[in-house]
XYZ file of C-alpha atoms in Angstrom:
695
model
C -19.791 72.837 125.612
C -17.597 70.152 127.110
C -14.365 70.195 129.068
C -11.070 68.637 127.983
C -8.174 67.684 130.233
C -4.720 66.597 129.044
C -1.488 65.192 130.449
C 1.631 63.586 129.023
C 1.754 59.927 130.002
C 4.775 57.789 129.039
C 5.594 60.034 126.085
C 2.065 60.186 124.655
C -0.872 62.507 125.258
C -3.734 61.317 127.438
C -6.858 63.405 126.793
C -10.143 63.164 128.678
C -13.351 64.747 127.319
C -16.084 65.245 129.927
C -19.625 66.241 128.959
C -19.119 65.559 125.272
C -21.092 62.310 124.877
C -23.356 59.929 126.850
C -24.626 62.643 129.178
C -27.438 60.519 130.590
C -25.024 58.095 132.244
C -24.116 58.783 135.886
C -20.570 59.353 134.690
C -19.029 59.325 131.205
C -15.684 60.200 129.645
C -14.380 59.993 126.098
C -10.799 58.797 126.510
C -8.032 59.485 124.001
C -4.541 57.981 124.374
C -2.631 58.735 121.217
C -5.150 57.774 118.537
C -6.793 55.129 120.723
C -10.324 56.217 121.654
C -12.554 54.533 124.233
C -15.940 55.651 125.577
C -16.207 54.777 129.281
C -19.476 55.090 131.200
C -20.651 54.313 134.733
C -24.346 53.889 135.544
C -26.215 52.786 138.663
C -29.796 51.762 139.368
C -31.922 54.069 141.511
C -32.747 51.372 144.078
C -30.970 48.293 145.450
C -31.739 44.924 143.928
C -33.995 42.889 146.219
C -32.989 39.562 147.700
C -29.224 39.626 147.120
C -26.304 39.570 149.554
C -23.592 40.873 147.200
C -22.708 44.032 145.287
C -24.036 43.601 141.691
C -21.220 45.143 139.642
C -21.013 44.409 135.892
C -17.989 45.375 133.810
C -18.112 45.252 130.009
C -15.326 45.815 127.477
C -16.773 45.950 123.978
C -14.360 45.488 121.087
C -15.559 46.805 117.732
C -13.722 45.616 114.639
C -14.171 48.998 112.962
C -11.671 50.249 115.550
C -8.912 48.624 113.476
C -10.586 49.013 110.070
C -11.927 45.462 109.798
C -15.294 43.894 109.050
C -16.018 40.960 111.382
C -15.789 37.448 109.929
C -18.563 34.853 109.871
C -21.915 34.850 108.122
C -23.438 37.608 110.272
C -20.587 40.048 109.704
C -21.078 41.559 113.126
C -19.405 41.150 116.496
C -20.446 38.030 118.386
C -19.747 37.016 121.964
C -16.905 38.698 123.804
C -13.399 37.540 122.899
C -11.105 36.012 125.489
C -9.106 39.253 125.535
C -12.277 41.261 126.213
C -13.247 38.957 129.096
C -9.780 39.197 130.643
C -9.898 42.994 130.312
C -13.273 43.075 132.103
C -11.752 41.071 134.947
C -8.716 43.311 135.248
C -10.952 46.417 135.408
C -13.283 44.793 137.948
C -10.629 43.616 140.406
C -9.202 46.982 141.562
C -12.529 48.810 141.469
C -14.859 46.398 143.272
C -13.230 46.837 146.739
C -13.716 50.625 146.588
C -17.518 50.558 146.476
C -19.339 50.557 149.852
C -19.672 47.082 151.368
C -23.394 47.613 152.036
C -24.213 48.970 148.538
C -26.684 46.784 146.582
C -27.593 49.038 143.646
C -26.751 47.572 140.235
C -23.696 49.268 138.730
C -22.510 48.795 135.137
C -19.196 49.999 133.762
C -19.293 49.991 129.949
C -16.152 50.495 127.869
C -16.611 50.857 124.109
C -13.442 50.718 121.975
C -13.912 53.146 119.073
C -10.417 53.275 117.566
C -7.089 51.611 118.255
C -3.574 52.972 117.947
C -1.427 49.824 118.305
C 1.123 51.798 120.357
C -1.510 52.948 122.882
C -3.234 50.068 124.656
C -7.063 50.237 124.468
C -7.192 47.980 127.553
C -5.157 50.463 129.596
C -7.219 53.362 128.236
C -10.412 51.570 129.331
C -9.000 50.880 132.810
C -8.214 54.566 133.303
C -11.511 55.660 131.745
C -13.644 53.348 133.914
C -11.975 54.721 137.041
C -12.406 58.363 135.957
C -16.032 57.916 134.861
C -16.927 56.314 138.213
C -14.980 58.861 140.253
C -16.690 61.887 138.648
C -20.132 60.244 138.823
C -22.576 60.433 141.736
C -22.075 56.707 142.445
C -20.477 56.091 145.878
C -16.857 55.130 145.153
C -13.697 55.624 147.171
C -11.487 56.562 144.218
C -9.669 57.628 142.252
C -7.384 54.825 141.138
C -4.878 54.657 138.299
C -3.389 51.805 136.276
C 0.027 51.485 134.611
C 1.490 48.790 132.375
C 5.196 47.964 132.675
C 7.474 46.188 130.222
C 11.097 45.069 130.642
C 13.256 45.751 127.590
C 17.019 45.187 127.734
C 16.882 45.194 131.521
C 15.100 48.573 131.713
C 11.508 49.267 132.766
C 9.249 50.676 130.036
C 5.927 52.261 131.045
C 2.850 51.684 128.883
C 5.018 50.004 126.216
C 4.432 50.423 122.488
C 3.683 47.478 120.198
C 7.361 47.141 119.251
C 8.430 47.227 122.902
C 5.830 44.616 123.876
C 7.175 42.286 121.186
C 10.634 42.152 122.850
C 9.616 42.697 126.479
C 10.472 40.146 129.174
C 7.531 41.257 131.286
C 3.905 42.325 130.905
C 2.949 43.830 134.266
C -0.223 45.761 135.089
C -0.437 47.627 138.411
C -3.421 49.565 139.788
C -3.043 51.930 142.757
C -5.002 54.132 145.112
C -3.377 57.238 146.593
C -1.487 55.234 149.203
C -1.402 51.575 148.209
C -1.239 49.003 145.426
C -4.688 47.517 144.850
C -4.189 45.154 141.878
C -1.287 43.307 140.227
C -1.395 41.167 137.090
C 1.778 39.933 135.425
C 3.286 37.588 132.901
C 7.079 37.381 132.840
C 10.038 35.464 131.444
C 11.306 34.140 134.781
C 11.889 37.612 136.218
C 13.634 37.624 139.648
C 11.455 38.509 142.629
C 13.281 41.720 143.571
C 13.115 43.049 140.016
C 9.372 42.365 139.974
C 8.899 44.234 143.267
C 10.881 47.202 141.909
C 8.693 47.231 138.787
C 5.488 47.144 140.847
C 6.466 50.187 142.866
C 7.875 52.063 139.876
C 4.376 51.698 138.377
C 2.807 52.713 141.707
C 4.870 55.919 141.630
C 3.689 56.780 138.099
C 0.112 56.016 139.155
C 0.318 58.832 141.710
C 0.925 61.363 138.915
C -2.153 60.120 137.056
C -4.234 60.259 140.259
C -3.177 63.903 140.711
C -4.374 64.520 137.137
C -7.713 62.791 137.872
C -8.100 64.993 140.954
C -8.110 68.083 138.717
C -10.923 66.549 136.628
C -12.967 65.675 139.735
C -12.493 69.190 141.137
C -14.125 70.691 138.039
C -16.562 67.988 136.932
C -17.218 65.685 139.886
C -20.801 65.194 141.089
C -21.822 64.870 144.758
C -22.220 61.198 145.704
C -25.845 60.107 146.011
C -27.455 58.726 149.154
C -28.299 55.028 149.127
C -30.244 52.499 151.116
C -27.803 50.585 153.297
C -28.098 46.786 153.349
C -25.906 46.336 156.407
C -26.921 43.718 158.969
C -28.499 45.385 162.082
C -26.173 45.392 165.102
C -29.006 44.218 167.365
C -29.278 41.045 165.239
C -25.588 40.305 165.791
C -26.067 40.766 169.516
C -29.037 38.384 169.525
C -27.114 35.786 167.503
C -24.191 35.814 169.942
C -26.539 35.071 172.817
C -27.771 31.935 171.024
C -24.467 30.852 169.413
C -21.467 31.958 171.439
C -18.145 32.893 169.770
C -16.667 29.691 171.233
C -19.404 27.588 169.594
C -18.827 29.323 166.265
C -15.087 28.594 166.518
C -15.841 24.899 166.965
C -18.211 25.004 163.958
C -15.645 26.499 161.556
C -12.534 24.761 162.942
C -12.279 21.760 160.591
C -9.991 20.680 157.764
C -12.914 19.016 155.953
C -15.060 21.331 153.876
C -18.196 19.160 154.057
C -17.954 18.839 157.863
C -17.605 22.591 158.238
C -20.541 23.282 155.941
C -22.694 20.812 157.883
C -21.734 22.558 161.154
C -22.732 25.960 159.738
C -25.982 24.488 158.407
C -26.825 23.295 161.929
C -26.012 26.734 163.388
C -28.212 28.433 160.773
C -31.151 26.108 161.454
C -30.837 26.802 165.187
C -30.991 30.553 164.552
C -33.908 30.222 162.105
C -35.925 28.484 164.818
C -35.036 31.213 167.338
C -36.048 34.051 164.984
C -39.047 32.323 163.375
C -41.357 35.194 164.367
C -39.083 37.980 163.099
C -39.385 38.100 159.292
C -37.130 41.159 159.003
C -34.257 39.358 160.696
C -34.868 36.108 158.814
C -34.436 38.000 155.525
C -30.852 39.008 156.408
C -29.944 35.981 158.549
C -27.762 34.267 155.873
C -25.677 37.446 155.544
C -25.473 37.734 159.340
C -24.214 34.145 159.693
C -21.681 34.800 156.928
C -20.443 37.922 158.727
C -20.270 36.026 162.032
C -18.195 33.272 160.423
C -15.948 35.883 158.838
C -15.295 37.704 162.116
C -14.631 34.395 163.879
C -12.157 33.114 161.279
C -10.342 36.455 161.060
C -10.034 36.691 164.849
C -8.757 33.095 165.081
C -6.106 33.740 162.432
C -4.997 37.248 163.357
C -5.099 37.100 167.161
C -4.706 33.392 167.925
C -2.661 32.337 164.857
C -5.073 29.424 164.407
C -6.198 28.407 160.935
C -9.571 26.687 160.408
C -7.923 23.399 159.395
C -5.313 23.525 162.177
C -2.304 24.249 159.936
C 0.627 26.509 160.800
C 0.664 29.928 159.130
C 3.293 28.843 156.534
C 2.192 25.215 156.230
C 1.068 23.834 152.854
C -1.719 21.272 152.749
C -0.785 17.631 151.918
C 0.547 17.394 148.359
C 0.545 14.605 145.772
C 1.542 14.368 142.116
C 1.420 11.668 139.453
C 1.752 11.398 135.675
C 0.421 9.128 132.910
C -2.813 8.265 134.718
C -4.934 8.598 131.531
C -4.129 6.031 128.785
C -3.765 6.864 125.073
C -3.756 10.658 125.487
C -0.528 12.422 124.540
C 0.308 13.432 128.117
C -1.440 13.578 131.489
C -0.747 14.514 135.105
C -2.666 15.035 138.327
C -1.774 17.426 141.142
C -3.504 17.341 144.528
C -3.226 19.910 147.323
C -5.539 19.102 150.226
C -9.083 19.131 148.842
C -7.966 20.776 145.594
C -7.311 18.336 142.745
C -6.562 19.058 139.087
C -6.071 16.569 136.275
C -4.391 18.021 133.189
C -4.344 16.441 129.732
C -1.947 17.578 127.005
C -2.678 17.244 123.277
C -0.176 17.823 120.458
C -1.125 18.686 116.883
C 0.369 20.217 113.719
C 0.891 23.978 113.752
C -2.015 24.333 111.331
C -4.310 23.575 114.284
C -3.128 26.606 116.266
C -5.946 28.951 117.261
C -6.593 31.852 114.899
C -7.399 35.138 116.659
C -9.615 37.832 115.175
C -9.176 40.782 117.508
C -7.955 44.345 117.839
C -4.295 43.495 118.491
C -2.591 43.245 115.111
C 0.461 41.577 116.702
C -1.571 38.581 117.922
C -3.261 36.661 115.127
C -2.383 33.070 116.098
C -2.134 31.290 119.441
C 0.009 28.177 119.354
C -0.365 27.239 123.039
C -3.867 26.970 124.483
C -4.639 26.288 128.129
C -8.280 25.608 128.999
C -9.728 25.241 132.486
C -13.007 23.558 133.446
C -14.803 23.844 136.769
C -17.760 21.430 137.072
C -20.202 21.751 139.964
C -19.339 18.312 141.377
C -15.868 19.621 142.266
C -17.451 21.593 145.135
C -20.169 19.058 145.943
C -22.936 20.977 144.171
C -25.274 20.298 141.272
C -26.063 22.650 138.409
C -26.251 22.351 134.614
C -23.070 22.963 132.642
C -23.343 26.045 130.425
C -19.773 26.185 129.164
C -16.903 28.223 130.565
C -17.746 31.476 132.343
C -15.513 34.467 132.951
C -13.886 32.832 135.975
C -12.959 29.698 134.017
C -11.557 31.735 131.142
C -9.577 33.881 133.580
C -8.113 30.869 135.404
C -7.168 29.209 132.115
C -5.471 32.379 130.879
C -3.512 32.742 134.134
C -2.103 29.205 133.897
C -1.402 29.730 130.181
C 0.536 32.910 130.972
C 2.532 31.083 133.655
C 3.695 28.361 131.252
C 4.329 30.340 128.062
C 7.864 31.481 129.064
C 9.155 27.888 129.386
C 7.719 26.500 126.145
C 10.120 25.605 123.324
C 10.068 27.710 120.166
C 8.263 26.519 117.025
C 11.641 25.772 115.442
C 12.574 23.534 118.388
C 9.166 21.870 118.669
C 6.878 22.445 115.665
C 3.604 21.548 117.378
C 0.414 23.314 118.396
C -0.133 22.480 122.080
C -3.338 22.337 124.100
C -3.541 21.558 127.798
C -6.877 21.152 129.566
C -7.197 21.370 133.350
C -10.150 19.389 134.663
C -11.089 20.349 138.224
C -11.887 17.124 140.074
C -12.064 18.769 143.501
C -11.856 22.388 144.643
C -11.084 24.044 147.945
C -8.854 26.995 147.140
C -6.479 28.057 144.362
C -7.302 25.607 141.599
C -5.640 27.980 139.113
C -2.244 27.419 140.726
C -2.824 23.668 140.982
C -3.509 23.886 137.222
C -0.051 25.406 136.714
C 1.593 22.488 138.550
C -0.466 19.821 136.770
C 0.082 21.441 133.350
C 3.840 21.625 133.833
C 3.995 17.894 134.567
C 1.534 17.047 131.779
C 3.691 18.873 129.219
C 6.751 16.920 130.385
C 4.762 13.686 130.224
C 3.850 14.477 126.594
C 7.497 15.009 125.645
C 7.276 18.787 125.258
C 10.842 20.012 125.966
C 9.929 22.802 128.386
C 12.886 24.762 129.760
C 12.004 24.329 133.447
C 9.265 23.081 135.765
C 6.692 25.711 136.758
C 4.724 25.672 140.009
C 2.158 28.046 141.495
C 0.905 28.808 144.987
C -1.388 31.363 146.583
C -0.959 33.481 149.704
C -3.764 35.042 151.735
C -3.970 37.989 154.118
C -5.860 38.957 157.228
C -5.552 42.572 158.372
C -6.369 44.357 161.614
C -7.050 47.990 162.398
C -3.648 49.347 161.290
C -1.289 48.811 158.350
C 1.149 47.019 160.668
C -1.452 44.606 162.024
C -1.616 41.800 159.474
C -0.793 38.158 158.842
C 0.186 36.595 155.498
C -0.958 32.968 155.065
C 0.677 30.428 152.764
C -1.615 28.206 150.643
C -5.072 29.526 151.445
C -8.085 27.268 151.231
C -11.552 28.416 150.140
C -12.698 29.595 153.574
C -9.585 31.747 154.055
C -10.099 33.200 150.594
C -13.791 34.017 151.275
C -13.170 35.591 154.680
C -9.662 36.968 154.123
C -8.483 40.130 152.421
C -6.289 38.809 149.607
C -5.665 36.039 147.113
C -2.092 36.576 145.902
C -1.230 33.979 143.238
C 2.375 33.633 142.052
C 3.717 31.073 139.562
C 7.280 30.566 138.459
C 10.404 28.448 138.158
C 13.573 28.181 140.236
C 14.892 31.136 138.255
C 12.011 33.572 138.730
C 8.381 34.611 138.323
C 6.322 33.767 135.239
C 2.872 34.999 136.362
C 1.149 36.961 139.133
C -2.497 37.673 139.826
C -3.602 39.560 142.918
C -7.225 39.863 144.096
C -7.945 41.887 147.231
C -11.024 43.025 149.136
C -9.464 45.943 151.002
C -8.229 49.357 149.872
C -4.741 48.265 148.862
C -1.519 46.683 150.088
C 1.626 48.230 151.544
C 5.102 47.385 150.262
C 5.978 45.157 153.273
C 2.878 43.001 152.665
C 3.685 42.564 148.957
C 7.342 41.760 149.666
C 6.392 39.191 152.311
C 3.783 37.564 150.051
C 6.243 37.262 147.140
C 8.927 35.822 149.452
C 6.521 33.250 150.905
C 5.242 32.167 147.515
C 8.820 31.665 146.301
C 9.667 29.437 149.266
C 6.494 27.379 148.774
C 6.937 27.203 144.995
C 10.462 25.778 145.236
C 9.311 23.216 147.804
C 6.498 22.059 145.493
C 8.864 21.714 142.519
C 11.674 19.943 144.391
C 9.766 17.754 146.820
C 6.590 16.903 144.903
C 6.608 17.540 141.158
C 10.192 16.446 140.468
C 9.544 13.172 142.263
C 6.718 12.445 139.828
C 8.622 13.599 136.715
C 11.850 15.610 136.816
C 12.451 16.213 133.090
C 10.528 16.168 129.805
C 10.299 12.791 128.048
C 12.952 12.359 125.358
C 10.306 12.034 122.633
C 6.579 12.370 122.209
C 4.384 9.385 123.153
C 3.163 6.469 121.087
C -0.212 8.019 120.305
C 1.033 11.566 119.685
C 1.611 12.700 116.093
C 5.236 12.704 114.938
C 6.630 15.540 112.847
C 9.367 15.518 110.206
C 10.695 18.955 109.274
C 12.357 19.892 106.014
C 13.268 23.143 104.304
C 12.495 23.886 100.661
C 13.128 26.814 98.362
C 10.202 29.226 98.945
C 9.896 29.584 95.167
C 9.067 25.858 94.994
C 6.105 26.105 97.395
C 3.726 26.465 94.446
C 5.044 23.227 92.956
C 4.358 21.341 96.197
C 0.887 22.842 96.637
C -0.099 22.520 92.984
C -2.974 24.172 91.190
C -5.839 24.647 93.701
C -3.998 22.372 96.145
C -4.166 19.366 93.813
C -0.581 18.210 94.392
C -0.420 18.549 98.169
C -3.854 16.968 98.592
C -2.715 13.990 96.513
C 0.319 13.523 98.800
C -1.916 13.713 101.872
C -4.387 11.218 100.415
C -1.692 8.722 99.416
C 0.312 8.855 102.669
C -2.268 9.758 105.350
C -0.194 12.630 106.770
C -0.822 16.312 107.471
C 1.445 18.875 105.839
C 2.084 22.479 106.882
C 4.181 24.850 104.769
C 5.169 28.344 105.921
C 5.962 31.258 103.622
C 9.706 30.827 104.226
C 9.639 27.224 102.948
C 9.593 25.363 106.267
C 7.660 22.107 105.756
C 6.231 20.053 108.631
C 5.016 16.529 107.863
C 2.828 15.219 110.660
C 1.457 11.730 111.202
C 1.476 8.630 113.366
C 2.689 6.193 110.647
C 6.461 6.511 110.129
C 6.338 4.822 106.698
C 3.719 7.255 105.394
C 5.647 10.232 106.723
C 8.864 9.071 105.035
C 6.990 8.533 101.773
C 5.549 12.058 101.909
C 8.999 13.483 102.627
C 10.395 11.566 99.645
C 7.625 12.898 97.360
C 8.178 16.503 98.402
C 11.926 16.089 97.939
C 11.375 14.831 94.393
C 8.944 17.658 93.584
C 11.319 20.427 94.676
C 14.496 18.852 93.221
C 15.320 19.628 89.611
C 16.070 16.523 87.506
C 19.799 16.037 86.961
C 21.774 13.544 84.861
C 22.609 10.397 86.827
C 19.718 10.756 89.278
C 17.964 7.420 89.876
C 14.226 7.641 90.533
C 11.285 5.323 91.031
C 8.109 6.156 89.146
C 4.678 4.800 88.412
C 3.497 4.337 84.819
C 0.517 6.656 84.319
C 0.303 6.865 80.519
C 1.495 4.784 77.556
C 2.000 6.184 74.065
C 3.377 4.695 70.844
C 6.664 6.541 71.348
C 7.165 5.840 75.078
C 5.706 5.890 78.595
C 5.007 8.684 81.073
C 5.994 8.068 84.699
C 4.798 9.931 87.810
C 7.591 10.225 90.365
C 5.472 12.238 92.822
C 2.111 14.021 92.521
C 2.513 16.651 89.821
C 6.050 15.510 88.901
C 6.179 13.447 85.686
C 8.775 12.385 83.127
C 8.924 10.321 79.921
C 10.930 7.257 78.918
C 11.335 6.927 75.129
C 10.624 3.503 73.647
C 14.297 3.232 72.677
C 15.289 3.583 76.357
C 13.066 0.842 77.749
C 15.382 -2.130 77.239
C 18.766 -3.077 75.800
C 16.870 -5.337 73.362
C 14.720 -3.870 70.614
C 11.143 -3.047 71.755
C 8.412 -2.962 69.122
C 5.540 -1.983 71.403
C 5.730 -0.181 74.767
C 3.024 -2.526 76.089
C 5.422 -5.452 75.647
C 7.521 -4.052 78.504
C 5.214 -1.850 80.620
C 1.589 -1.762 81.733
C -0.300 1.029 83.499
C 0.418 1.095 87.233
C 3.858 -0.540 87.015
C 6.451 0.968 89.352
C 9.910 1.027 87.780
C 13.309 2.572 88.313
C 14.748 5.006 85.788
C 17.850 7.149 85.497
C 17.866 10.753 84.341
C 19.958 11.270 81.187
C 19.790 15.040 81.214
C 18.339 17.199 78.478
C 17.853 16.020 74.914
C 18.425 18.099 71.753
C 14.996 19.690 72.194
C 15.821 20.760 75.783
C 13.525 18.145 77.351
C 14.513 15.926 80.266
C 15.175 12.364 79.129
C 14.886 9.188 81.252
C 16.062 5.622 80.692
C 15.158 2.241 82.122
C 17.901 0.311 80.349
C 20.749 2.412 81.787
C 19.747 2.111 85.464
C 22.259 -0.640 86.249
C 25.101 1.426 84.834
């Protein structure tokens, strides 16, 4: 027998089955939201993993194509590597849950989420977020839950909770908020320039709904929750800290970390570590945890300096942004390029334009998203942080950072009708010391303008950090955090947007949530910094999109044809359209509604292709003058091709005003001549004449 729990959530039934499947996992629930079904499990190893100084949490979100009644594409006909959506879902599940596990816990934990069926009106991602939290909370794994997650849309100025597919399609906001009982622990948002106050109201409207779900989870835990198991603590012994402070005083550690140069600081810490290794050479137990002890010592020193002394490691004021620089067009021949530098963080972004046929095709569970016209990719090579390691392609972090910048820029892109291009921007990290994702937003915005993409407004991004004390009122919000402040602080609050409002938010924290005053202050500070970056840095490099695309970018001519004529342009098995492409060197895209895009870099070839298509879709009418190529000669006349697949005949009597005995006396194969359409003859056929052209 198993137990079932139900509640109404945003107008649909949320059902949780406990004890029905996967009973050998530490915790497992079969989640049902509408007809969406997701199996969520939480498992932990019996012992801690040796030789690590971090909590080994793995989150998986497995999409199965059978969930939407599809067979996967490709030769193997089975699911391959995780999709971008699956990776982003893993990250959004991980971020609110990771801080709630014990800091000294080193047992491997895996949260698996298997999507079994999808109701397009009930998000499988949201269902997995709730299921992962419930499975972990009822398990015997140490976890300070429960948490709940809510999605918020903005339709006609009103908040919509856990929006349906139709509501998502017209929503001005896609906000995801996770909460504990008291505080907000995770925020992720994409928005169409939503004002700051409206975003704050949406966050706390979601937080309020989360409390109802947490109360529901409490009833499940009361009946099905397991006692939390004991574990082997990996905390650094207090006596080691005491011994370290005798060798390296707090004042010496302050000097070691107080530098605006990352390499200098790392060299200082290396010297401190070597000094301690010599002192504890005989104590193998302490040597094993010394790196973690030095890390903790640095962390306490930096936090004390910031919170109590208001001193940042690089000497900046609390609200001060690192030195900024921006430039465009630094890479020749590409369609657009820009570089944005903030302190020791430097991003170069390159923009590429292509026909819409080169947009990315998506094969996923969301039936509303099958094509992605704008692609933002982010690369993070090891040299950007002064390290060496082989490149293995983008990892989850790179995909997440690229998606965040993509989300920030989508609201300002022109529509396909305004700008019929597929667009790719690539952010190359040249140097990294904090918030490269937001530097990517700034560089991408300028790169798009450089390429002549008519974006609606400049977009900039900035990150705020946080250091907290013993109470909710004891905290300090830092503008523009560098890597050290991110590592040792409590928050990385990234906000991107325009003058008008917010386009993207991503919040990572290491504590058990944020209060409303902290969130309001962080959003206010990011707005102030964002406007400064746009007005004082980016606009001075480029303040508006170029009037037209660059010399090396493809040009596009658009024309509209009768949809019933599409078959004539394409021809049997693509014969006609391929002939046009071969003759003119262009690319041609045709949509089902008859919108034709002719793309190329040679204006003459593009005009020729446009002329051919116009001839193909235009019915011959009396008086129409055309130019055709002789493709066949018969005794009674000559056949002319006016465009691929579009031919007509000139009777021998219509070749010249003088009598013609043989067609070959006037025409040879390959000649290009002008003719006039005479209309239909007695047999209903279209007749053409060479001799009547002048008239």
